[in-house]
Short mmCIF file of C-alpha atoms in Angstrom, two decimals:
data_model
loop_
_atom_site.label_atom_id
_atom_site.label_comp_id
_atom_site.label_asym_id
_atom_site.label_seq_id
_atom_site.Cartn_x
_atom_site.Cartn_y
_atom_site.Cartn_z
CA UNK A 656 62.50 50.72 29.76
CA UNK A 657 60.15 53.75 30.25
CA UNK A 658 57.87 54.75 27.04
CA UNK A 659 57.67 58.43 26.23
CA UNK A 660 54.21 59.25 24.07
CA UNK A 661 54.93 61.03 20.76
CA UNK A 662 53.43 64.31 20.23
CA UNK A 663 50.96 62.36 17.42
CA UNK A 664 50.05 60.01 20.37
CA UNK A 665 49.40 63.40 23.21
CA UNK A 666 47.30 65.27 20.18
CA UNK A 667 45.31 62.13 20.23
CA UNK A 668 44.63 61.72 23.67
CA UNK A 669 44.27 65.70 24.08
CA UNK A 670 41.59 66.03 21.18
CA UNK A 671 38.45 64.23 21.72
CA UNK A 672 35.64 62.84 18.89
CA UNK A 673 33.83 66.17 20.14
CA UNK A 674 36.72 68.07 19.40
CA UNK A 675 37.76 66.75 15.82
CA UNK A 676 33.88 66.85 15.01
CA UNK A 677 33.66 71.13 15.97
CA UNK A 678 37.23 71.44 13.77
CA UNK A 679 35.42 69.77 10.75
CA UNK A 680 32.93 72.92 10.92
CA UNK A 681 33.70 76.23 9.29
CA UNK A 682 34.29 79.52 11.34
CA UNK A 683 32.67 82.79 10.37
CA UNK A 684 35.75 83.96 8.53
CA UNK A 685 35.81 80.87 6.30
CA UNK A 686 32.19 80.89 5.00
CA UNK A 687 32.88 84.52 4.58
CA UNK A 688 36.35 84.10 2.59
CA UNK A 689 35.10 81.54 0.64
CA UNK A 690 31.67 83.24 -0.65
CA UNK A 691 34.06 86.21 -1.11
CA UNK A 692 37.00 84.06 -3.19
CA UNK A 693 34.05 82.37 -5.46
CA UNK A 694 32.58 85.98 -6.36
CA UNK A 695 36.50 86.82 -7.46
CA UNK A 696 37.04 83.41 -8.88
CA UNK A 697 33.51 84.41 -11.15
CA UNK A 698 34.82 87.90 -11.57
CA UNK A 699 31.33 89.23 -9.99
CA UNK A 700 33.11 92.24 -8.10
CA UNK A 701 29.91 93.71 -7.19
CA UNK A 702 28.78 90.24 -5.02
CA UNK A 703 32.90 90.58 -3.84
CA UNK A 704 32.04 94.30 -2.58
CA UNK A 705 29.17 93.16 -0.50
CA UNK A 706 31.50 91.38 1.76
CA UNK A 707 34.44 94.27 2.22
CA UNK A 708 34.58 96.92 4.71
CA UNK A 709 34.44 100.46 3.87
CA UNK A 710 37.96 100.74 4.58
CA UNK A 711 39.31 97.34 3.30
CA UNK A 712 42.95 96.55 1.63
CA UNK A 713 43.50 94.61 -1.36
CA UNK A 714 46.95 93.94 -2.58
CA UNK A 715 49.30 91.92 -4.69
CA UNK A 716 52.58 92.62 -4.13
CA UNK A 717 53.71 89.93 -6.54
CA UNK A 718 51.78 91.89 -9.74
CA UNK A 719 55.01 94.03 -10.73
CA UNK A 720 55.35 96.03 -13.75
CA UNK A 721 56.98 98.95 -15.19
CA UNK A 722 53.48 100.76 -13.87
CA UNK A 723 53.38 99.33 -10.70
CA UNK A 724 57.05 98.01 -9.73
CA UNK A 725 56.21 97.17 -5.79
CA UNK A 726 53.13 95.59 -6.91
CA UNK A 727 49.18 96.71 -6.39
CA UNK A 728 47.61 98.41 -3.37
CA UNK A 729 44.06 99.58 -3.21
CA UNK A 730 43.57 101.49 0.17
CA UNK A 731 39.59 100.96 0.59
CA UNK A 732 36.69 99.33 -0.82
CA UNK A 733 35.84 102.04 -3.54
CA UNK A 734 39.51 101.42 -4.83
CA UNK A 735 39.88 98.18 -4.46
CA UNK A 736 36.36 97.82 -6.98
CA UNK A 737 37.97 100.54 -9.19
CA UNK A 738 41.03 98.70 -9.51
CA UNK A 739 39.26 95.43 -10.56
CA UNK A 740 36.69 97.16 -12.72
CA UNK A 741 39.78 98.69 -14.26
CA UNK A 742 41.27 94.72 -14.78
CA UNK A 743 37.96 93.56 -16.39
CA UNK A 744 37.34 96.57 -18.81
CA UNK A 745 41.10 95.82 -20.17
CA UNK A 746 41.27 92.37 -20.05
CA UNK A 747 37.47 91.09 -20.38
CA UNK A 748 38.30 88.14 -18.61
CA UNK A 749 35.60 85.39 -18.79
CA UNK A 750 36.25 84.03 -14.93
CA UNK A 751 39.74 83.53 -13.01
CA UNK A 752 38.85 80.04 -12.23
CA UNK A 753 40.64 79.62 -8.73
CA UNK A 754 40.74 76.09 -8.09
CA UNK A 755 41.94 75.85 -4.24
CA UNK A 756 43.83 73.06 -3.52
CA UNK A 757 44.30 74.15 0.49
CA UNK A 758 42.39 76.12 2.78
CA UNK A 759 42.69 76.80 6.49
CA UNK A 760 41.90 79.78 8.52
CA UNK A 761 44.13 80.95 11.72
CA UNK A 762 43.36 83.44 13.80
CA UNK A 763 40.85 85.26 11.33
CA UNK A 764 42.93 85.10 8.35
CA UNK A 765 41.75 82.41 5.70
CA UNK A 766 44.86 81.16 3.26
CA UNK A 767 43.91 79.64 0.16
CA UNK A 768 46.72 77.91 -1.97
CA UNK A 769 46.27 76.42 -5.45
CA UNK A 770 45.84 77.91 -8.86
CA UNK A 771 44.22 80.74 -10.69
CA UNK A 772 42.84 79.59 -14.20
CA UNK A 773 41.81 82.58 -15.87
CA UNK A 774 39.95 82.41 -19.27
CA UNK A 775 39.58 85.25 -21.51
CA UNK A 776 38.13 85.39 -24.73
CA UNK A 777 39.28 85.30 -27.99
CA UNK A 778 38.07 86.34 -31.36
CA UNK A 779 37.52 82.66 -32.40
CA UNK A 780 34.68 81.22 -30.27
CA UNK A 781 36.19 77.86 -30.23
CA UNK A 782 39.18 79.20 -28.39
CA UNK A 783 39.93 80.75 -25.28
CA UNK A 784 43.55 82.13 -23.80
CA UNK A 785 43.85 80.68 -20.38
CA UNK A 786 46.51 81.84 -18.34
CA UNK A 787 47.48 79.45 -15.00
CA UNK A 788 49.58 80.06 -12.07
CA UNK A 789 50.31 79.13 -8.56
CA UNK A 790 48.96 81.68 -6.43
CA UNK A 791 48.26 82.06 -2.85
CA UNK A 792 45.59 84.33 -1.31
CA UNK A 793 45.18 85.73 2.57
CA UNK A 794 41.66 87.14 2.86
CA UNK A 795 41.96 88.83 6.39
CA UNK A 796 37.46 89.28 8.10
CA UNK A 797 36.73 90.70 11.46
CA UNK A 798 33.20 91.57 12.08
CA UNK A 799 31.90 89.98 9.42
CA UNK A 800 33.85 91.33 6.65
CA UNK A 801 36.44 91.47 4.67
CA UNK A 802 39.32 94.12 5.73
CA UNK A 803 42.82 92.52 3.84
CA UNK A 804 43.08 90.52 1.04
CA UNK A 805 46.49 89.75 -0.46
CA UNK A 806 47.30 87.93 -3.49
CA UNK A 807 50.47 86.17 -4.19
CA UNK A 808 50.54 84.82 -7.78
CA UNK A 809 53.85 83.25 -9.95
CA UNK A 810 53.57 85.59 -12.49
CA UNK A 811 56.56 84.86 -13.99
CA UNK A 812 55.78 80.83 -13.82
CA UNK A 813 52.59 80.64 -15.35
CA UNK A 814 51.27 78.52 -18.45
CA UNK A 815 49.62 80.56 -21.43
CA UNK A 816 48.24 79.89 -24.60
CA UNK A 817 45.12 79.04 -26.43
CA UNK A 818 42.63 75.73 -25.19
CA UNK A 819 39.67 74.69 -26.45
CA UNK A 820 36.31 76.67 -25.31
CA UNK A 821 33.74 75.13 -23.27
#
């Protein structure tokens, strides 16, 4: 009886220790994405806008509304900051809280999958209102910076109310 190998047993004999050892390493365009998704997750926009180009895109086509019914788009850098300047004066939020249960970057693009856990303040200090979704982010860098970043967040799914403050 002949054996055939699985394709489990040929990725094994294809990658070597060396291999699985440069994988466990971080490209470019993940330490970049990363630094880039913690500045957003802290809702420091200026340390965000240090790592976009000039002519960046940042959308969410999954933020509908009766203002914005196919979602956001900010065609460059300066919009993109005015756009989330915009979202912090209205909403004062205290930090969006990703928490990032996947990551994995193909081909320059860096997808992050978990959960956005904003807090925003209330007028009782003991409370805050946290809002939590799903959400997915693509953060697209060539050259060392940013150029596409595209949320995808369960809007209509997400948990709200007040918690404890910390």
């Amino acid at each position: 009886m002949k054996q055939f190998l699985t394709p489990l047993a040929l990725l094994g004999l294809v990658l070597s220790p060396v291999a699985l050892a440069q994988d466990a390493e971080m490209s470019e365009a993940e330490t970049i994405a990363r630094e880039y998704m913690a500045a957003y997750s802290a809702v420091d926009f200026e340390r965000m806008a240090s790592f976009m180009a000039e002519d960046m895109t940042f959308s969410d086509e999954t933020a509908t509304g009766t203002d914005n019914p196919d979602g956001i788009q900010a065609e460059g850098r300066d919009a993109a900051l005015a756009m989330l300047n915009g979202f912090a004066e209205q909403y004062n939020p205290i930090e969006l809280g990703f928490v990032w249960d996947t990551v994995f970057e193909s081909n320059h693009r860096v997808v992050f999958m978990g959960h956005v856990n904003a807090l925003y303040p209330t007028e009782d200090p003991n409370q805050v209102f946290r809002w939590r979704a799903p959400q997915t982010a693509v953060v697209t860098v060539l050259n060392g910076q940013v150029v596409r970043h595209q949320d995808f967040a369960n809007y209509t799914g997400a948990e709200q109310g007040l918690v404890p403050a910390q």
